mmCIF file with all atom_site columns, C-alpha atoms and ligand atoms in Angstrom:
data_model
loop_
_atom_site.group_PDB
_atom_site.id
_atom_site.type_symbol
_atom_site.label_atom_id
_atom_site.label_alt_id
_atom_site.label_comp_id
_atom_site.label_asym_id
_atom_site.label_entity_id
_atom_site.label_seq_id
_atom_site.pdbx_PDB_ins_code
_atom_site.Cartn_x
_atom_site.Cartn_y
_atom_site.Cartn_z
_atom_site.occupancy
_atom_site.B_iso_or_equiv
_atom_site.pdbx_formal_charge
_atom_site.auth_seq_id
_atom_site.auth_comp_id
_atom_site.auth_asym_id
_atom_site.auth_atom_id
_atom_site.pdbx_PDB_model_num
ATOM   1   C CA . UNK A 1 1   ? -125.491 150.997 230.455 1.00 51.00 ? 1   UNK A CA 1
ATOM   2   C CA . UNK A 1 2   ? -126.642 147.785 231.799 1.00 54.00 ? 2   UNK A CA 1
ATOM   3   C CA . UNK A 1 3   ? -123.487 145.524 230.013 1.00 61.00 ? 3   UNK A CA 1
ATOM   4   C CA . UNK A 1 4   ? -121.599 142.976 230.852 1.00 69.00 ? 4   UNK A CA 1
ATOM   5   C CA . UNK A 1 5   ? -118.118 144.643 230.407 1.00 68.00 ? 5   UNK A CA 1
ATOM   6   C CA . UNK A 1 6   ? -119.450 147.261 232.631 1.00 60.00 ? 6   UNK A CA 1
ATOM   7   C CA . UNK A 1 7   ? -121.305 144.808 235.150 1.00 56.00 ? 7   UNK A CA 1
ATOM   8   C CA . UNK A 1 8   ? -118.642 143.728 237.854 1.00 52.00 ? 8   UNK A CA 1
ATOM   9   C CA . UNK A 1 9   ? -118.646 140.333 237.267 1.00 57.00 ? 9   UNK A CA 1
ATOM   10  C CA . UNK A 1 10  ? -117.704 137.904 240.228 1.00 56.00 ? 10  UNK A CA 1
ATOM   11  C CA . UNK A 1 11  ? -115.259 135.066 240.243 1.00 69.00 ? 11  UNK A CA 1
ATOM   12  C CA . UNK A 1 12  ? -114.093 135.702 236.734 1.00 74.00 ? 12  UNK A CA 1
ATOM   13  C CA . UNK A 1 13  ? -111.053 132.529 236.233 1.00 80.00 ? 13  UNK A CA 1
ATOM   14  C CA . UNK A 1 14  ? -108.233 133.620 235.682 1.00 80.00 ? 14  UNK A CA 1
ATOM   15  C CA . UNK A 1 15  ? -105.261 132.581 233.730 1.00 85.00 ? 15  UNK A CA 1
ATOM   16  C CA . UNK A 1 16  ? -104.074 132.158 229.638 1.00 92.00 ? 16  UNK A CA 1
ATOM   17  C CA . UNK A 1 17  ? -107.137 131.016 227.434 1.00 95.00 ? 17  UNK A CA 1
ATOM   18  C CA . UNK A 1 18  ? -105.527 127.775 227.377 1.00 95.00 ? 18  UNK A CA 1
ATOM   19  C CA . UNK A 1 19  ? -105.241 127.654 231.099 1.00 95.00 ? 19  UNK A CA 1
ATOM   20  C CA . UNK A 1 20  ? -109.185 128.607 231.415 1.00 96.00 ? 20  UNK A CA 1
ATOM   21  C CA . UNK A 1 21  ? -110.673 126.142 227.899 1.00 96.00 ? 21  UNK A CA 1
ATOM   22  C CA . UNK A 1 22  ? -108.946 123.369 230.416 1.00 95.00 ? 22  UNK A CA 1
ATOM   23  C CA . UNK A 1 23  ? -111.052 124.577 233.434 1.00 95.00 ? 23  UNK A CA 1
ATOM   24  C CA . UNK A 1 24  ? -114.538 125.077 231.703 1.00 96.00 ? 24  UNK A CA 1
ATOM   25  C CA . UNK A 1 25  ? -113.968 121.565 230.492 1.00 96.00 ? 25  UNK A CA 1
ATOM   26  C CA . UNK A 1 26  ? -114.782 120.584 234.401 1.00 96.00 ? 26  UNK A CA 1
ATOM   27  C CA . UNK A 1 27  ? -117.099 123.554 234.907 1.00 96.00 ? 27  UNK A CA 1
ATOM   28  C CA . UNK A 1 28  ? -121.020 122.037 237.012 1.00 96.00 ? 28  UNK A CA 1
ATOM   29  C CA . UNK A 1 29  ? -121.855 125.144 237.814 1.00 96.00 ? 29  UNK A CA 1
ATOM   30  C CA . UNK A 1 30  ? -125.567 124.413 236.202 1.00 97.00 ? 30  UNK A CA 1
ATOM   31  C CA . UNK A 1 31  ? -126.728 120.782 235.553 1.00 98.00 ? 31  UNK A CA 1
ATOM   32  C CA . UNK A 1 32  ? -125.957 120.420 231.651 1.00 98.00 ? 32  UNK A CA 1
ATOM   33  C CA . UNK A 1 33  ? -122.485 119.384 231.479 1.00 98.00 ? 33  UNK A CA 1
ATOM   34  C CA . UNK A 1 34  ? -124.535 115.593 232.885 1.00 98.00 ? 34  UNK A CA 1
ATOM   35  C CA . UNK A 1 35  ? -125.949 114.794 229.374 1.00 97.00 ? 35  UNK A CA 1
ATOM   36  C CA . UNK A 1 36  ? -123.200 117.263 227.042 1.00 98.00 ? 36  UNK A CA 1
ATOM   37  C CA . UNK A 1 37  ? -120.499 115.353 225.560 1.00 98.00 ? 37  UNK A CA 1
ATOM   38  C CA . UNK A 1 38  ? -117.937 118.173 226.405 1.00 98.00 ? 38  UNK A CA 1
ATOM   39  C CA . UNK A 1 39  ? -117.763 121.523 227.319 1.00 98.00 ? 39  UNK A CA 1
ATOM   40  C CA . UNK A 1 40  ? -118.167 124.087 223.620 1.00 98.00 ? 40  UNK A CA 1
ATOM   41  C CA . UNK A 1 41  ? -115.391 126.726 224.726 1.00 98.00 ? 41  UNK A CA 1
ATOM   42  C CA . UNK A 1 42  ? -114.722 129.663 222.638 1.00 98.00 ? 42  UNK A CA 1
ATOM   43  C CA . UNK A 1 43  ? -112.374 129.385 219.705 1.00 98.00 ? 43  UNK A CA 1
ATOM   44  C CA . UNK A 1 44  ? -109.663 131.840 217.904 1.00 98.00 ? 44  UNK A CA 1
ATOM   45  C CA . UNK A 1 45  ? -106.235 134.116 217.919 1.00 97.00 ? 45  UNK A CA 1
ATOM   46  C CA . UNK A 1 46  ? -105.732 135.171 222.239 1.00 94.00 ? 46  UNK A CA 1
ATOM   47  C CA . UNK A 1 47  ? -105.945 138.820 220.715 1.00 94.00 ? 47  UNK A CA 1
ATOM   48  C CA . UNK A 1 48  ? -108.587 138.758 218.204 1.00 98.00 ? 48  UNK A CA 1
ATOM   49  C CA . UNK A 1 49  ? -109.796 141.975 217.580 1.00 98.00 ? 49  UNK A CA 1
ATOM   50  C CA . UNK A 1 50  ? -113.099 140.597 216.725 1.00 98.00 ? 50  UNK A CA 1
ATOM   51  C CA . UNK A 1 51  ? -115.277 138.330 218.852 1.00 98.00 ? 51  UNK A CA 1
ATOM   52  C CA . UNK A 1 52  ? -118.742 136.726 217.202 1.00 98.00 ? 52  UNK A CA 1
ATOM   53  C CA . UNK A 1 53  ? -120.747 135.462 220.518 1.00 98.00 ? 53  UNK A CA 1
ATOM   54  C CA . UNK A 1 54  ? -123.085 133.328 219.763 1.00 98.00 ? 54  UNK A CA 1
ATOM   55  C CA . UNK A 1 55  ? -125.896 131.074 222.146 1.00 98.00 ? 55  UNK A CA 1
ATOM   56  C CA . UNK A 1 56  ? -125.232 127.769 222.638 1.00 98.00 ? 56  UNK A CA 1
ATOM   57  C CA . UNK A 1 57  ? -123.811 124.706 221.211 1.00 98.00 ? 57  UNK A CA 1
ATOM   58  C CA . UNK A 1 58  ? -125.719 122.812 218.969 1.00 98.00 ? 58  UNK A CA 1
ATOM   59  C CA . UNK A 1 59  ? -125.575 118.757 217.971 1.00 98.00 ? 59  UNK A CA 1
ATOM   60  C CA . UNK A 1 60  ? -122.788 119.246 215.466 1.00 98.00 ? 60  UNK A CA 1
ATOM   61  C CA . UNK A 1 61  ? -120.361 121.426 217.986 1.00 98.00 ? 61  UNK A CA 1
ATOM   62  C CA . UNK A 1 62  ? -121.604 119.175 221.105 1.00 98.00 ? 62  UNK A CA 1
ATOM   63  C CA . UNK A 1 63  ? -119.631 116.191 219.195 1.00 98.00 ? 63  UNK A CA 1
ATOM   64  C CA . UNK A 1 64  ? -116.742 118.017 217.701 1.00 98.00 ? 64  UNK A CA 1
ATOM   65  C CA . UNK A 1 65  ? -116.348 120.284 220.540 1.00 98.00 ? 65  UNK A CA 1
ATOM   66  C CA . UNK A 1 66  ? -115.988 123.534 218.576 1.00 98.00 ? 66  UNK A CA 1
ATOM   67  C CA . UNK A 1 67  ? -117.960 126.355 217.916 1.00 98.00 ? 67  UNK A CA 1
ATOM   68  C CA . UNK A 1 68  ? -119.946 126.774 214.356 1.00 98.00 ? 68  UNK A CA 1
ATOM   69  C CA . UNK A 1 69  ? -119.708 123.810 213.173 1.00 98.00 ? 69  UNK A CA 1
ATOM   70  C CA . UNK A 1 70  ? -123.148 122.837 212.328 1.00 98.00 ? 70  UNK A CA 1
ATOM   71  C CA . UNK A 1 71  ? -125.646 124.057 209.927 1.00 98.00 ? 71  UNK A CA 1
ATOM   72  C CA . UNK A 1 72  ? -125.828 127.521 211.501 1.00 98.00 ? 72  UNK A CA 1
ATOM   73  C CA . UNK A 1 73  ? -121.580 127.463 211.113 1.00 98.00 ? 73  UNK A CA 1
ATOM   74  C CA . UNK A 1 74  ? -122.217 127.320 207.131 1.00 98.00 ? 74  UNK A CA 1
ATOM   75  C CA . UNK A 1 75  ? -124.451 129.905 207.414 1.00 98.00 ? 75  UNK A CA 1
ATOM   76  C CA . UNK A 1 76  ? -122.193 132.368 209.440 1.00 98.00 ? 76  UNK A CA 1
ATOM   77  C CA . UNK A 1 77  ? -118.897 131.104 207.029 1.00 98.00 ? 77  UNK A CA 1
ATOM   78  C CA . UNK A 1 78  ? -120.732 132.484 203.637 1.00 98.00 ? 78  UNK A CA 1
ATOM   79  C CA . UNK A 1 79  ? -121.543 135.406 205.575 1.00 98.00 ? 79  UNK A CA 1
ATOM   80  C CA . UNK A 1 80  ? -118.819 136.288 206.593 1.00 98.00 ? 80  UNK A CA 1
ATOM   81  C CA . UNK A 1 81  ? -116.931 135.261 202.995 1.00 98.00 ? 81  UNK A CA 1
ATOM   82  C CA . UNK A 1 82  ? -119.169 137.451 201.542 1.00 98.00 ? 82  UNK A CA 1
ATOM   83  C CA . UNK A 1 83  ? -117.969 140.564 203.397 1.00 98.00 ? 83  UNK A CA 1
ATOM   84  C CA . UNK A 1 84  ? -114.530 139.447 203.626 1.00 98.00 ? 84  UNK A CA 1
ATOM   85  C CA . UNK A 1 85  ? -113.516 138.627 207.093 1.00 98.00 ? 85  UNK A CA 1
ATOM   86  C CA . UNK A 1 86  ? -111.299 135.037 207.995 1.00 98.00 ? 86  UNK A CA 1
ATOM   87  C CA . UNK A 1 87  ? -112.755 133.400 210.419 1.00 98.00 ? 87  UNK A CA 1
ATOM   88  C CA . UNK A 1 88  ? -109.366 132.147 211.273 1.00 98.00 ? 88  UNK A CA 1
ATOM   89  C CA . UNK A 1 89  ? -108.918 136.222 212.432 1.00 98.00 ? 89  UNK A CA 1
ATOM   90  C CA . UNK A 1 90  ? -111.765 136.316 214.829 1.00 98.00 ? 90  UNK A CA 1
ATOM   91  C CA . UNK A 1 91  ? -112.760 134.633 218.178 1.00 98.00 ? 91  UNK A CA 1
ATOM   92  C CA . UNK A 1 92  ? -115.894 133.064 218.018 1.00 98.00 ? 92  UNK A CA 1
ATOM   93  C CA . UNK A 1 93  ? -117.554 131.396 220.886 1.00 98.00 ? 93  UNK A CA 1
ATOM   94  C CA . UNK A 1 94  ? -121.633 131.009 222.651 1.00 98.00 ? 94  UNK A CA 1
ATOM   95  C CA . UNK A 1 95  ? -122.814 132.986 225.912 1.00 98.00 ? 95  UNK A CA 1
ATOM   96  C CA . UNK A 1 96  ? -123.446 129.235 226.978 1.00 98.00 ? 96  UNK A CA 1
ATOM   97  C CA . UNK A 1 97  ? -120.692 126.391 226.580 1.00 98.00 ? 97  UNK A CA 1
ATOM   98  C CA . UNK A 1 98  ? -123.138 123.075 227.162 1.00 98.00 ? 98  UNK A CA 1
ATOM   99  C CA . UNK A 1 99  ? -125.890 121.680 224.397 1.00 98.00 ? 99  UNK A CA 1
ATOM   100 C CA . UNK A 1 100 ? -128.615 121.635 225.774 1.00 98.00 ? 100 UNK A CA 1
ATOM   101 C CA . UNK A 1 101 ? -131.834 118.979 224.310 1.00 97.00 ? 101 UNK A CA 1
ATOM   102 C CA . UNK A 1 102 ? -134.205 116.747 224.380 1.00 97.00 ? 102 UNK A CA 1
ATOM   103 C CA . UNK A 1 103 ? -134.854 113.331 223.144 1.00 97.00 ? 103 UNK A CA 1
ATOM   104 C CA . UNK A 1 104 ? -137.154 112.436 220.653 1.00 97.00 ? 104 UNK A CA 1
ATOM   105 C CA . UNK A 1 105 ? -137.173 108.938 219.875 1.00 97.00 ? 105 UNK A CA 1
ATOM   106 C CA . UNK A 1 106 ? -133.303 108.843 218.560 1.00 95.00 ? 106 UNK A CA 1
ATOM   107 C CA . UNK A 1 107 ? -133.175 112.480 218.244 1.00 97.00 ? 107 UNK A CA 1
ATOM   108 C CA . UNK A 1 108 ? -131.873 115.271 220.233 1.00 97.00 ? 108 UNK A CA 1
ATOM   109 C CA . UNK A 1 109 ? -133.630 118.117 219.994 1.00 96.00 ? 109 UNK A CA 1
ATOM   110 C CA . UNK A 1 110 ? -132.007 121.662 220.496 1.00 96.00 ? 110 UNK A CA 1
ATOM   111 C CA . UNK A 1 111 ? -133.535 123.305 223.835 1.00 97.00 ? 111 UNK A CA 1
ATOM   112 C CA . UNK A 1 112 ? -132.892 126.870 225.031 1.00 98.00 ? 112 UNK A CA 1
ATOM   113 C CA . UNK A 1 113 ? -130.786 127.191 227.911 1.00 98.00 ? 113 UNK A CA 1
ATOM   114 C CA . UNK A 1 114 ? -132.908 129.237 230.888 1.00 98.00 ? 114 UNK A CA 1
ATOM   115 C CA . UNK A 1 115 ? -131.849 132.317 232.302 1.00 97.00 ? 115 UNK A CA 1
ATOM   116 C CA . UNK A 1 116 ? -130.179 130.666 235.626 1.00 97.00 ? 116 UNK A CA 1
ATOM   117 C CA . UNK A 1 117 ? -127.613 128.296 233.395 1.00 98.00 ? 117 UNK A CA 1
ATOM   118 C CA . UNK A 1 118 ? -127.231 131.686 231.217 1.00 98.00 ? 118 UNK A CA 1
ATOM   119 C CA . UNK A 1 119 ? -125.913 132.984 234.503 1.00 96.00 ? 119 UNK A CA 1
ATOM   120 C CA . UNK A 1 120 ? -124.308 130.352 235.455 1.00 96.00 ? 120 UNK A CA 1
ATOM   121 C CA . UNK A 1 121 ? -122.300 130.649 232.152 1.00 97.00 ? 121 UNK A CA 1
ATOM   122 C CA . UNK A 1 122 ? -121.837 134.141 232.799 1.00 96.00 ? 122 UNK A CA 1
ATOM   123 C CA . UNK A 1 123 ? -118.271 133.704 234.196 1.00 96.00 ? 123 UNK A CA 1
ATOM   124 C CA . UNK A 1 124 ? -116.912 131.787 231.424 1.00 97.00 ? 124 UNK A CA 1
ATOM   125 C CA . UNK A 1 125 ? -117.928 134.475 228.960 1.00 97.00 ? 125 UNK A CA 1
ATOM   126 C CA . UNK A 1 126 ? -116.372 137.141 230.667 1.00 96.00 ? 126 UNK A CA 1
ATOM   127 C CA . UNK A 1 127 ? -113.529 135.702 231.019 1.00 96.00 ? 127 UNK A CA 1
ATOM   128 C CA . UNK A 1 128 ? -112.541 134.772 227.737 1.00 97.00 ? 128 UNK A CA 1
ATOM   129 C CA . UNK A 1 129 ? -113.580 138.739 226.984 1.00 97.00 ? 129 UNK A CA 1
ATOM   130 C CA . UNK A 1 130 ? -111.373 139.878 229.761 1.00 95.00 ? 130 UNK A CA 1
ATOM   131 C CA . UNK A 1 131 ? -108.173 137.578 228.032 1.00 95.00 ? 131 UNK A CA 1
ATOM   132 C CA . UNK A 1 132 ? -108.826 138.459 224.106 1.00 97.00 ? 132 UNK A CA 1
ATOM   133 C CA . UNK A 1 133 ? -109.860 142.161 224.656 1.00 97.00 ? 133 UNK A CA 1
ATOM   134 C CA . UNK A 1 134 ? -111.100 142.729 221.275 1.00 98.00 ? 134 UNK A CA 1
ATOM   135 C CA . UNK A 1 135 ? -111.835 146.097 220.157 1.00 98.00 ? 135 UNK A CA 1
ATOM   136 C CA . UNK A 1 136 ? -115.095 144.667 218.167 1.00 98.00 ? 136 UNK A CA 1
ATOM   137 C CA . UNK A 1 137 ? -118.203 142.539 219.661 1.00 98.00 ? 137 UNK A CA 1
ATOM   138 C CA . UNK A 1 138 ? -120.527 141.157 218.001 1.00 98.00 ? 138 UNK A CA 1
ATOM   139 C CA . UNK A 1 139 ? -123.966 139.177 219.491 1.00 98.00 ? 139 UNK A CA 1
ATOM   140 C CA . UNK A 1 140 ? -125.686 137.320 217.131 1.00 98.00 ? 140 UNK A CA 1
ATOM   141 C CA . UNK A 1 141 ? -128.830 136.578 218.419 1.00 98.00 ? 141 UNK A CA 1
ATOM   142 C CA . UNK A 1 142 ? -131.066 137.744 221.140 1.00 98.00 ? 142 UNK A CA 1
ATOM   143 C CA . UNK A 1 143 ? -129.289 135.495 223.843 1.00 98.00 ? 143 UNK A CA 1
ATOM   144 C CA . UNK A 1 144 ? -125.861 137.306 223.440 1.00 98.00 ? 144 UNK A CA 1
ATOM   145 C CA . UNK A 1 145 ? -127.297 140.689 223.134 1.00 98.00 ? 145 UNK A CA 1
ATOM   146 C CA . UNK A 1 146 ? -129.107 140.760 226.237 1.00 98.00 ? 146 UNK A CA 1
ATOM   147 C CA . UNK A 1 147 ? -126.380 139.474 227.685 1.00 97.00 ? 147 UNK A CA 1
ATOM   148 C CA . UNK A 1 148 ? -124.247 142.069 226.368 1.00 97.00 ? 148 UNK A CA 1
ATOM   149 C CA . UNK A 1 149 ? -126.189 144.669 225.840 1.00 97.00 ? 149 UNK A CA 1
ATOM   150 C CA . UNK A 1 150 ? -129.355 143.958 229.123 1.00 97.00 ? 150 UNK A CA 1
ATOM   151 C CA . UNK A 1 151 ? -132.355 142.612 228.796 1.00 96.00 ? 151 UNK A CA 1
ATOM   152 C CA . UNK A 1 152 ? -133.882 145.662 227.668 1.00 97.00 ? 152 UNK A CA 1
ATOM   153 C CA . UNK A 1 153 ? -132.123 144.872 224.081 1.00 97.00 ? 153 UNK A CA 1
ATOM   154 C CA . UNK A 1 154 ? -134.241 143.783 221.428 1.00 98.00 ? 154 UNK A CA 1
ATOM   155 C CA . UNK A 1 155 ? -133.208 142.284 218.158 1.00 97.00 ? 155 UNK A CA 1
ATOM   156 C CA . UNK A 1 156 ? -135.899 143.535 215.773 1.00 97.00 ? 156 UNK A CA 1
ATOM   157 C CA . UNK A 1 157 ? -135.498 147.122 216.964 1.00 98.00 ? 157 UNK A CA 1
ATOM   158 C CA . UNK A 1 158 ? -131.720 147.193 218.073 1.00 98.00 ? 158 UNK A CA 1
ATOM   159 C CA . UNK A 1 159 ? -129.791 144.981 215.339 1.00 98.00 ? 159 UNK A CA 1
ATOM   160 C CA . UNK A 1 160 ? -127.185 146.967 213.170 1.00 98.00 ? 160 UNK A CA 1
ATOM   161 C CA . UNK A 1 161 ? -126.458 149.848 215.601 1.00 98.00 ? 161 UNK A CA 1
ATOM   162 C CA . UNK A 1 162 ? -123.206 149.921 217.229 1.00 98.00 ? 162 UNK A CA 1
ATOM   163 C CA . UNK A 1 163 ? -122.587 150.670 220.956 1.00 98.00 ? 163 UNK A CA 1
ATOM   164 C CA . UNK A 1 164 ? -120.447 151.969 222.892 1.00 97.00 ? 164 UNK A CA 1
ATOM   165 C CA . UNK A 1 165 ? -119.021 149.048 225.699 1.00 97.00 ? 165 UNK A CA 1
ATOM   166 C CA . UNK A 1 166 ? -116.641 150.586 227.478 1.00 95.00 ? 166 UNK A CA 1
ATOM   167 C CA . UNK A 1 167 ? -113.749 153.199 225.996 1.00 95.00 ? 167 UNK A CA 1
ATOM   168 C CA . UNK A 1 168 ? -111.936 150.772 224.228 1.00 94.00 ? 168 UNK A CA 1
ATOM   169 C CA . UNK A 1 169 ? -114.934 148.332 223.040 1.00 97.00 ? 169 UNK A CA 1
ATOM   170 C CA . UNK A 1 170 ? -117.888 148.920 220.318 1.00 98.00 ? 170 UNK A CA 1
ATOM   171 C CA . UNK A 1 171 ? -120.314 146.317 220.362 1.00 98.00 ? 171 UNK A CA 1
ATOM   172 C CA . UNK A 1 172 ? -123.313 145.912 217.745 1.00 98.00 ? 172 UNK A CA 1
ATOM   173 C CA . UNK A 1 173 ? -126.404 142.633 217.989 1.00 98.00 ? 173 UNK A CA 1
ATOM   174 C CA . UNK A 1 174 ? -127.354 141.138 214.564 1.00 98.00 ? 174 UNK A CA 1
ATOM   175 C CA . UNK A 1 175 ? -129.219 137.965 213.692 1.00 98.00 ? 175 UNK A CA 1
ATOM   176 C CA . UNK A 1 176 ? -128.587 134.503 214.555 1.00 98.00 ? 176 UNK A CA 1
ATOM   177 C CA . UNK A 1 177 ? -127.726 132.179 211.919 1.00 98.00 ? 177 UNK A CA 1
ATOM   178 C CA . UNK A 1 178 ? -129.892 129.711 213.150 1.00 98.00 ? 178 UNK A CA 1
ATOM   179 C CA . UNK A 1 179 ? -132.909 132.168 212.857 1.00 98.00 ? 179 UNK A CA 1
ATOM   180 C CA . UNK A 1 180 ? -132.614 132.742 209.148 1.00 98.00 ? 180 UNK A CA 1
ATOM   181 C CA . UNK A 1 181 ? -132.363 129.099 209.215 1.00 98.00 ? 181 UNK A CA 1
ATOM   182 C CA . UNK A 1 182 ? -135.857 128.749 210.755 1.00 97.00 ? 182 UNK A CA 1
ATOM   183 C CA . UNK A 1 183 ? -137.234 131.440 208.685 1.00 98.00 ? 183 UNK A CA 1
ATOM   184 C CA . UNK A 1 184 ? -139.909 130.903 206.233 1.00 97.00 ? 184 UNK A CA 1
ATOM   185 C CA . UNK A 1 185 ? -139.728 131.521 202.750 1.00 92.00 ? 185 UNK A CA 1
ATOM   186 C CA . UNK A 1 186 ? -138.822 134.997 201.429 1.00 96.00 ? 186 UNK A CA 1
ATOM   187 C CA . UNK A 1 187 ? -137.772 136.096 204.906 1.00 97.00 ? 187 UNK A CA 1
ATOM   188 C CA . UNK A 1 188 ? -135.251 133.925 205.128 1.00 98.00 ? 188 UNK A CA 1
ATOM   189 C CA . UNK A 1 189 ? -133.354 135.697 202.730 1.00 98.00 ? 189 UNK A CA 1
ATOM   190 C CA . UNK A 1 190 ? -134.327 139.548 203.665 1.00 98.00 ? 190 UNK A CA 1
ATOM   191 C CA . UNK A 1 191 ? -132.719 138.056 207.043 1.00 98.00 ? 191 UNK A CA 1
ATOM   192 C CA . UNK A 1 192 ? -129.443 136.841 205.370 1.00 98.00 ? 192 UNK A CA 1
ATOM   193 C CA . UNK A 1 193 ? -128.929 140.054 203.950 1.00 98.00 ? 193 UNK A CA 1
ATOM   194 C CA . UNK A 1 194 ? -129.431 141.587 206.640 1.00 98.00 ? 194 UNK A CA 1
ATOM   195 C CA . UNK A 1 195 ? -126.803 139.860 208.306 1.00 98.00 ? 195 UNK A CA 1
ATOM   196 C CA . UNK A 1 196 ? -124.155 140.298 205.232 1.00 98.00 ? 196 UNK A CA 1
ATOM   197 C CA . UNK A 1 197 ? -125.479 143.970 205.646 1.00 98.00 ? 197 UNK A CA 1
ATOM   198 C CA . UNK A 1 198 ? -124.227 143.856 209.764 1.00 98.00 ? 198 UNK A CA 1
ATOM   199 C CA . UNK A 1 199 ? -120.877 142.010 209.136 1.00 98.00 ? 199 UNK A CA 1
ATOM   200 C CA . UNK A 1 200 ? -120.321 144.356 206.354 1.00 98.00 ? 200 UNK A CA 1
ATOM   201 C CA . UNK A 1 201 ? -120.171 147.617 208.793 1.00 98.00 ? 201 UNK A CA 1
ATOM   202 C CA . UNK A 1 202 ? -117.543 144.904 211.233 1.00 98.00 ? 202 UNK A CA 1
ATOM   203 C CA . UNK A 1 203 ? -115.437 144.465 207.995 1.00 98.00 ? 203 UNK A CA 1
ATOM   204 C CA . UNK A 1 204 ? -115.660 148.316 207.801 1.00 97.00 ? 204 UNK A CA 1
ATOM   205 C CA . UNK A 1 205 ? -114.390 149.050 211.544 1.00 96.00 ? 205 UNK A CA 1
ATOM   206 C CA . UNK A 1 206 ? -112.325 145.607 211.779 1.00 85.00 ? 206 UNK A CA 1
ATOM   207 C CA . UNK A 1 207 ? -108.631 146.346 211.447 1.00 79.00 ? 207 UNK A CA 1
HETATM 208 N N1 . URA B 2 .   ? -125.602 127.690 217.240 1.00 91.49 ? 1   URA B N1 1
HETATM 209 C C1 . URA B 2 .   ? -124.683 128.959 218.399 1.00 91.49 ? 1   URA B C1 1
HETATM 210 O O1 . URA B 2 .   ? -125.790 129.924 218.717 1.00 91.49 ? 1   URA B O1 1
HETATM 211 N N2 . URA B 2 .   ? -123.614 128.793 218.731 1.00 91.49 ? 1   URA B N2 1
HETATM 212 C C2 . URA B 2 .   ? -123.419 127.325 218.186 1.00 91.49 ? 1   URA B C2 1
HETATM 213 O O2 . URA B 2 .   ? -122.131 127.104 218.070 1.00 91.49 ? 1   URA B O2 1
HETATM 214 C C3 . URA B 2 .   ? -123.957 126.585 216.928 1.00 91.49 ? 1   URA B C3 1
HETATM 215 C C4 . URA B 2 .   ? -125.406 127.031 216.879 1.00 91.49 ? 1   URA B C4 1
#
């Protein structure tokens, strides 16, 4: 399968998570560092059994330097609490480690990282995976899912299904909390229930 774990990733940076975090602070592999406040590296125990991968930091994450601390993080926290997963036990990170935005008046509006920016950042995600060696990986949204499982992955069709990534590791993808926040009316509740259902399946497998 065409997965991030199976693909040989060139130049995976070496060192402990703390050392990687320090190196990532100075990353200039794509231009996003120029306008972002800081690199938002992953957070969590060095040997977490479960890793959650989002897309890219938003405004709040850019300010605080931590993943999922804004509105999307609150949706995620609520869903994790519903299924009894303690956020402190998992490793939470993003596909892209810098905030990308456009300025509209006084606001900084989120802009999706392009394919080149995602590719430039892949070495950091690969390094996090190599250090943490989670047994379970959950991709939140299409960007993380396609990074993990390949471009053929379709979140609407394939979410909630476990796949073997290598002999020790299984992965699945589910809705990104921001997609839930953007969904209109009743659709928001449907997507949220599906996120919770998928996380319940994670909770059943998690040691
Ligand atoms: N959305 C993401 O994908 N990651 C974050 O850290 C915050 C919002």
